[in-house]
C-alpha positions as protocol buffer text, in pm:
chain_id: "A"
residue {
  index: 1
  type: MET
  ca { x: -19856 y: 5954 z: -1127 }
}
residue {
  index: 2
  type: LYS
  ca { x: -19546 y: 5920 z: -909 }
}
residue {
  index: 3
  type: THR
  ca { x: -19371 y: 5725 z: -1185 }
}
residue {
  index: 4
  type: PHE
  ca { x: -19454 y: 5993 z: -1441 }
}
residue {
  index: 5
  type: LEU
  ca { x: -19335 y: 6270 z: -1209 }
}
residue {
  index: 6
  type: SER
  ca { x: -19013 y: 6083 z: -1131 }
}
residue {
  index: 7
  type: ALA
  ca { x: -18948 y: 6022 z: -1501 }
}
residue {
  index: 8
  type: ALA
  ca { x: -19015 y: 6387 z: -1586 }
}
residue {
  index: 9
  type: LEU
  ca { x: -18780 y: 6508 z: -1313 }
}
residue {
  index: 10
  type: MET
  ca { x: -18510 y: 6268 z: -1429 }
}
residue {
  index: 11
  type: ILE
  ca { x: -18542 y: 6391 z: -1790 }
}
residue {
  index: 12
  type: ILE
  ca { x: -18522 y: 6754 z: -1676 }
}
residue {
  index: 13
  type: SER
  ca { x: -18216 y: 6672 z: -1466 }
}
residue {
  index: 14
  type: ILE
  ca { x: -18049 y: 6493 z: -1759 }
}
residue {
  index: 15
  type: ASN
  ca { x: -18123 y: 6789 z: -1989 }
}
residue {
  index: 16
  type: ILE
  ca { x: -17979 y: 7037 z: -1740 }
}
residue {
  index: 17
  type: ASN
  ca { x: -17667 y: 6824 z: -1696 }
}
residue {
  index: 18
  type: ALA
  ca { x: -17631 y: 6784 z: -2074 }
}
residue {
  index: 19
  type: GLN
  ca { x: -17652 y: 7162 z: -2118 }
}
residue {
  index: 20
  type: ASN
  ca { x: -17389 y: 7214 z: -1849 }
}
residue {
  index: 21
  type: ASP
  ca { x: -17159 y: 6957 z: -2011 }
}
residue {
  index: 22
  type: GLU
  ca { x: -17175 y: 7154 z: -2335 }
}
residue {
  index: 23
  type: LEU
  ca { x: -17060 y: 7478 z: -2176 }
}
residue {
  index: 24
  type: PRO
  ca { x: -16688 y: 7556 z: -2188 }
}
residue {
  index: 25
  type: PHE
  ca { x: -16453 y: 7593 z: -1891 }
}
residue {
  index: 26
  type: LYS
  ca { x: -16577 y: 7306 z: -1678 }
}
residue {
  index: 27
  type: GLU
  ca { x: -16206 y: 7260 z: -1618 }
}
residue {
  index: 28
  type: ILE
  ca { x: -15890 y: 7444 z: -1713 }
}
residue {
  index: 29
  type: GLY
  ca { x: -15696 y: 7286 z: -1997 }
}
residue {
  index: 30
  type: GLU
  ca { x: -15327 y: 7204 z: -2000 }
}
residue {
  index: 31
  type: TYR
  ca { x: -15094 y: 7499 z: -1982 }
}
residue {
  index: 32
  type: SER
  ca { x: -14857 y: 7599 z: -2258 }
}
residue {
  index: 33
  type: ASN
  ca { x: -14486 y: 7529 z: -2232 }
}
residue {
  index: 34
  type: GLU
  ca { x: -14416 y: 7874 z: -2373 }
}
residue {
  index: 35
  type: TYR
  ca { x: -14467 y: 8210 z: -2206 }
}
residue {
  index: 36
  type: SER
  ca { x: -14599 y: 8467 z: -2451 }
}
residue {
  index: 37
  type: PRO
  ca { x: -14838 y: 8761 z: -2419 }
}
residue {
  index: 38
  type: ASN
  ca { x: -15115 y: 8557 z: -2581 }
}
residue {
  index: 39
  type: ASN
  ca { x: -15058 y: 8249 z: -2366 }
}
residue {
  index: 40
  type: ILE
  ca { x: -15060 y: 8455 z: -2048 }
}
residue {
  index: 41
  type: VAL
  ca { x: -15384 y: 8635 z: -2137 }
}
residue {
  index: 42
  type: ALA
  ca { x: -15535 y: 8303 z: -2256 }
}
residue {
  index: 43
  type: ARG
  ca { x: -15454 y: 8150 z: -1918 }
}
residue {
  index: 44
  type: MET
  ca { x: -15622 y: 8445 z: -1744 }
}
residue {
  index: 45
  type: ILE
  ca { x: -15934 y: 8388 z: -1958 }
}
residue {
  index: 46
  type: ASP
  ca { x: -15915 y: 8014 z: -1885 }
}
residue {
  index: 47
  type: GLY
  ca { x: -15899 y: 8087 z: -1510 }
}
residue {
  index: 48
  type: LEU
  ca { x: -16184 y: 8337 z: -1532 }
}
residue {
  index: 49
  type: GLY
  ca { x: -16397 y: 8093 z: -1733 }
}
residue {
  index: 50
  type: TYR
  ca { x: -16336 y: 7811 z: -1485 }
}
residue {
  index: 51
  type: ARG
  ca { x: -16418 y: 8031 z: -1186 }
}
residue {
  index: 52
  type: PHE
  ca { x: -16729 y: 8169 z: -1356 }
}
residue {
  index: 53
  type: TYR
  ca { x: -16848 y: 7823 z: -1462 }
}
residue {
  index: 54
  type: TRP
  ca { x: -16841 y: 7693 z: -1104 }
}
residue {
  index: 55
  type: ALA
  ca { x: -16950 y: 8019 z: -939 }
}
residue {
  index: 56
  type: THR
  ca { x: -17269 y: 8007 z: -1146 }
}
residue {
  index: 57
  type: GLU
  ca { x: -17326 y: 7629 z: -1143 }
}
residue {
  index: 58
  type: SER
  ca { x: -17658 y: 7534 z: -978 }
}
residue {
  index: 59
  type: LEU
  ca { x: -17762 y: 7884 z: -874 }
}
residue {
  index: 60
  type: THR
  ca { x: -18120 y: 7901 z: -749 }
}
residue {
  index: 61
  type: ASP
  ca { x: -18371 y: 8185 z: -772 }
}
residue {
  index: 62
  type: LYS
  ca { x: -18292 y: 8258 z: -407 }
}
residue {
  index: 63
  type: ASP
  ca { x: -17923 y: 8293 z: -497 }
}
residue {
  index: 64
  type: LEU
  ca { x: -17995 y: 8509 z: -802 }
}
residue {
  index: 65
  type: ASN
  ca { x: -18211 y: 8747 z: -600 }
}
residue {
  index: 66
  type: TYR
  ca { x: -17967 y: 8771 z: -309 }
}
residue {
  index: 67
  type: LYS
  ca { x: -17807 y: 9108 z: -242 }
}
residue {
  index: 68
  type: PRO
  ca { x: -17595 y: 9181 z: 66 }
}
residue {
  index: 69
  type: SER
  ca { x: -17750 y: 9524 z: 120 }
}
residue {
  index: 70
  type: VAL
  ca { x: -18031 y: 9740 z: -14 }
}
residue {
  index: 71
  type: ASP
  ca { x: -17787 y: 9955 z: -212 }
}
residue {
  index: 72
  type: SER
  ca { x: -17588 y: 9671 z: -371 }
}
residue {
  index: 73
  type: ARG
  ca { x: -17643 y: 9464 z: -684 }
}
residue {
  index: 74
  type: SER
  ca { x: -17817 y: 9128 z: -665 }
}
residue {
  index: 75
  type: SER
  ca { x: -17637 y: 8820 z: -791 }
}
residue {
  index: 76
  type: LEU
  ca { x: -17844 y: 8836 z: -1112 }
}
residue {
  index: 77
  type: GLN
  ca { x: -17752 y: 9202 z: -1166 }
}
residue {
  index: 78
  type: THR
  ca { x: -17387 y: 9110 z: -1107 }
}
residue {
  index: 79
  type: LEU
  ca { x: -17419 y: 8833 z: -1367 }
}
residue {
  index: 80
  type: GLU
  ca { x: -17563 y: 9085 z: -1612 }
}
residue {
  index: 81
  type: HIS
  ca { x: -17261 y: 9308 z: -1549 }
}
residue {
  index: 82
  type: ILE
  ca { x: -17017 y: 9019 z: -1600 }
}
residue {
  index: 83
  type: TYR
  ca { x: -17193 y: 8929 z: -1925 }
}
residue {
  index: 84
  type: GLY
  ca { x: -17152 y: 9289 z: -2045 }
}
residue {
  index: 85
  type: LEU
  ca { x: -16782 y: 9275 z: -1954 }
}
residue {
  index: 86
  type: SER
  ca { x: -16746 y: 8951 z: -2153 }
}
residue {
  index: 87
  type: VAL
  ca { x: -16901 y: 9124 z: -2455 }
}
residue {
  index: 88
  type: PHE
  ca { x: -16659 y: 9416 z: -2408 }
}
residue {
  index: 89
  type: ILE
  ca { x: -16364 y: 9174 z: -2400 }
}
residue {
  index: 90
  type: LEU
  ca { x: -16493 y: 8988 z: -2708 }
}
residue {
  index: 91
  type: TYR
  ca { x: -16551 y: 9312 z: -2899 }
}
residue {
  index: 92
  type: THR
  ca { x: -16190 y: 9409 z: -2829 }
}
residue {
  index: 93
  type: PHE
  ca { x: -16077 y: 9095 z: -3010 }
}
residue {
  index: 94
  type: GLU
  ca { x: -16327 y: 9146 z: -3291 }
}
residue {
  index: 95
  type: GLY
  ca { x: -16229 y: 9512 z: -3338 }
}
residue {
  index: 96
  type: LYS
  ca { x: -16581 y: 9632 z: -3253 }
}
residue {
  index: 97
  type: GLU
  ca { x: -16690 y: 9929 z: -3047 }
}
residue {
  index: 98
  type: TYR
  ca { x: -16868 y: 9854 z: -2720 }
}
residue {
  index: 99
  type: ASN
  ca { x: -17167 y: 10075 z: -2639 }
}
residue {
  index: 100
  type: PHE
  ca { x: -17295 y: 9939 z: -2304 }
}
residue {
  index: 101
  type: SER
  ca { x: -17638 y: 9841 z: -2444 }
}
residue {
  index: 102
  type: GLN
  ca { x: -17768 y: 9504 z: -2333 }
}
residue {
  index: 103
  type: ASP
  ca { x: -18091 y: 9313 z: -2383 }
}
residue {
  index: 104
  type: LYS
  ca { x: -18267 y: 9152 z: -2089 }
}
residue {
  index: 105
  type: MET
  ca { x: -18162 y: 8788 z: -2065 }
}
residue {
  index: 106
  type: SER
  ca { x: -18246 y: 8487 z: -1851 }
}
residue {
  index: 107
  type: PHE
  ca { x: -17992 y: 8341 z: -1609 }
}
residue {
  index: 108
  type: GLU
  ca { x: -17923 y: 8053 z: -1849 }
}
residue {
  index: 109
  type: GLU
  ca { x: -17865 y: 8295 z: -2138 }
}
residue {
  index: 110
  type: LEU
  ca { x: -17633 y: 8511 z: -1928 }
}
residue {
  index: 111
  type: ARG
  ca { x: -17435 y: 8212 z: -1805 }
}
residue {
  index: 112
  type: GLY
  ca { x: -17406 y: 8043 z: -2144 }
}
residue {
  index: 113
  type: GLY
  ca { x: -17342 y: 8371 z: -2324 }
}
residue {
  index: 114
  type: THR
  ca { x: -17065 y: 8472 z: -2086 }
}
residue {
  index: 115
  type: LEU
  ca { x: -16890 y: 8135 z: -2105 }
}
residue {
  index: 116
  type: ASN
  ca { x: -16920 y: 8120 z: -2484 }
}
residue {
  index: 117
  type: ASN
  ca { x: -16790 y: 8477 z: -2523 }
}
residue {
  index: 118
  type: LEU
  ca { x: -16488 y: 8389 z: -2310 }
}
residue {
  index: 119
  type: LYS
  ca { x: -16433 y: 8072 z: -2515 }
}
residue {
  index: 120
  type: LYS
  ca { x: -16431 y: 8276 z: -2838 }
}
residue {
  index: 121
  type: VAL
  ca { x: -16171 y: 8509 z: -2687 }
}
residue {
  index: 122
  type: TYR
  ca { x: -15965 y: 8211 z: -2568 }
}
residue {
  index: 123
  type: ASP
  ca { x: -15976 y: 8059 z: -2917 }
}
residue {
  index: 124
  type: MET
  ca { x: -15872 y: 8390 z: -3078 }
}
residue {
  index: 125
  type: LEU
  ca { x: -15577 y: 8413 z: -2842 }
}
residue {
  index: 126
  type: ASN
  ca { x: -15470 y: 8066 z: -2950 }
}
residue {
  index: 127
  type: GLU
  ca { x: -15492 y: 8181 z: -3312 }
}
residue {
  index: 128
  type: ASN
  ca { x: -15212 y: 8424 z: -3221 }
}
residue {
  index: 129
  type: LYS
  ca { x: -15395 y: 8751 z: -3261 }
}
residue {
  index: 130
  type: ASP
  ca { x: -15142 y: 9020 z: -3172 }
}
residue {
  index: 131
  type: VAL
  ca { x: -15275 y: 9169 z: -2848 }
}
residue {
  index: 132
  type: SER
  ca { x: -15025 y: 9455 z: -2866 }
}
residue {
  index: 133
  type: GLN
  ca { x: -15215 y: 9592 z: -3166 }
}
residue {
  index: 134
  type: MET
  ca { x: -15562 y: 9563 z: -3013 }
}
residue {
  index: 135
  type: GLN
  ca { x: -15760 y: 9851 z: -2873 }
}
residue {
  index: 136
  type: LEU
  ca { x: -16059 y: 9867 z: -2646 }
}
residue {
  index: 137
  type: ARG
  ca { x: -16305 y: 10090 z: -2826 }
}
residue {
  index: 138
  type: LEU
  ca { x: -16616 y: 10216 z: -2657 }
}
residue {
  index: 139
  type: ASN
  ca { x: -16887 y: 10472 z: -2693 }
}
residue {
  index: 140
  type: LEU
  ca { x: -16946 y: 10640 z: -2359 }
}
residue {
  index: 141
  type: ASN
  ca { x: -17225 y: 10899 z: -2357 }
}
residue {
  index: 142
  type: GLY
  ca { x: -17178 y: 10966 z: -2728 }
}
residue {
  index: 143
  type: GLN
  ca { x: -16802 y: 11000 z: -2701 }
}
residue {
  index: 144
  type: ASN
  ca { x: -16586 y: 10750 z: -2892 }
}
residue {
  index: 145
  type: LEU
  ca { x: -16289 y: 10640 z: -2683 }
}
residue {
  index: 146
  type: ALA
  ca { x: -15998 y: 10403 z: -2750 }
}
residue {
  index: 147
  type: PHE
  ca { x: -15751 y: 10248 z: -2506 }
}
residue {
  index: 148
  type: PRO
  ca { x: -15455 y: 10011 z: -2547 }
}
residue {
  index: 149
  type: PHE
  ca { x: -15495 y: 9641 z: -2467 }
}
residue {
  index: 150
  type: TRP
  ca { x: -15333 y: 9697 z: -2125 }
}
residue {
  index: 151
  type: ASN
  ca { x: -15666 y: 9843 z: -2016 }
}
residue {
  index: 152
  type: ALA
  ca { x: -15839 y: 9513 z: -2100 }
}
residue {
  index: 153
  type: ILE
  ca { x: -15625 y: 9343 z: -1836 }
}
residue {
  index: 154
  type: ASN
  ca { x: -15684 y: 9589 z: -1552 }
}
residue {
  index: 155
  type: GLY
  ca { x: -16033 y: 9673 z: -1682 }
}
residue {
  index: 156
  type: PRO
  ca { x: -16291 y: 9417 z: -1800 }
}
residue {
  index: 157
  type: ILE
  ca { x: -16081 y: 9102 z: -1744 }
}
residue {
  index: 158
  type: SER
  ca { x: -15987 y: 9188 z: -1384 }
}
residue {
  index: 159
  type: ASP
  ca { x: -16332 y: 9330 z: -1318 }
}
residue {
  index: 160
  type: SER
  ca { x: -16490 y: 9003 z: -1433 }
}
residue {
  index: 161
  type: ILE
  ca { x: -16268 y: 8804 z: -1197 }
}
residue {
  index: 162
  type: TRP
  ca { x: -16359 y: 9041 z: -912 }
}
residue {
  index: 163
  type: HIS
  ca { x: -16733 y: 9013 z: -974 }
}
residue {
  index: 164
  type: THR
  ca { x: -16715 y: 8635 z: -1015 }
}
residue {
  index: 165
  type: GLY
  ca { x: -16573 y: 8628 z: -663 }
}
residue {
  index: 166
  type: GLN
  ca { x: -16873 y: 8831 z: -552 }
}
residue {
  index: 167
  type: ILE
  ca { x: -17106 y: 8566 z: -695 }
}
residue {
  index: 168
  type: VAL
  ca { x: -16919 y: 8301 z: -492 }
}
residue {
  index: 169
  type: SER
  ca { x: -16953 y: 8514 z: -178 }
}
residue {
  index: 170
  type: PHE
  ca { x: -17319 y: 8597 z: -241 }
}
residue {
  index: 171
  type: ARG
  ca { x: -17416 y: 8235 z: -299 }
}
residue {
  index: 172
  type: ARG
  ca { x: -17240 y: 8132 z: 22 }
}
residue {
  index: 173
  type: ALA
  ca { x: -17433 y: 8403 z: 209 }
}
residue {
  index: 174
  type: SER
  ca { x: -17762 y: 8287 z: 56 }
}
residue {
  index: 175
  type: GLY
  ca { x: -17700 y: 7931 z: 179 }
}
residue {
  index: 176
  type: ASN
  ca { x: -17575 y: 7765 z: -142 }
}
residue {
  index: 177
  type: PRO
  ca { x: -17194 y: 7756 z: -131 }
}
residue {
  index: 178
  type: ILE
  ca { x: -16987 y: 7664 z: -435 }
}
residue {
  index: 179
  type: ASN
  ca { x: -16902 y: 7296 z: -483 }
}
residue {
  index: 180
  type: PRO
  ca { x: -16624 y: 7228 z: -228 }
}
residue {
  index: 181
  type: LYS
  ca { x: -16449 y: 6999 z: -478 }
}
residue {
  index: 182
  type: VAL
  ca { x: -16371 y: 7292 z: -710 }
}
residue {
  index: 183
  type: ASN
  ca { x: -15998 y: 7359 z: -704 }
}
residue {
  index: 184
  type: VAL
  ca { x: -15908 y: 7685 z: -879 }
}
residue {
  index: 185
  type: PHE
  ca { x: -15536 y: 7627 z: -820 }
}
residue {
  index: 186
  type: ILE
  ca { x: -15521 y: 7316 z: -1037 }
}
residue {
  index: 187
  type: GLY
  ca { x: -15825 y: 7407 z: -1247 }
}
residue {
  index: 188
  type: LYS
  ca { x: -16005 y: 7080 z: -1189 }
}
residue {
  index: 189
  type: THR
  ca { x: -16295 y: 6962 z: -979 }
}
residue {
  index: 190
  type: ILE
  ca { x: -16167 y: 6688 z: -751 }
}
residue {
  index: 191
  type: GLU
  ca { x: -16394 y: 6385 z: -759 }
}
């Protein structure tokens, strides 16, 4: 029985690690030699993706349910918000209108969905989509609104970075700090 249990746990562990290896932003790629609007925004997305990847790596149910006060969001609710922001950012690049609706998703779906949305945006930036011509379009309480791409930078991109920092803080407070080998300055995890 012990052998079976050990084998089952090892298979589960391998599957979880394989799923994590498939997700983008485990590290930040090489930087471009050229400064352009697209390269700068792509690097912001790269940094956000890397931070989010490691902020959400190995979260437990205790971490996901943690909230610093009765009136604040839990880590899971914060992850739901970050996912919605990633959809908003992606829709900006796809020319779609964002309407704030969101299906209930598991932690794994939120994490994978957020990272994959950011990867799609990153890839579109590398395809040289002209960010100066993009608009954030949203439907807020039945009102259709449009904003220039500048608002993506100080809006959903910056907000996602902010809330990713909250996840790091929340997990530390719940007793599960981020991997100390994560180095956001160089974008690599030091082994």
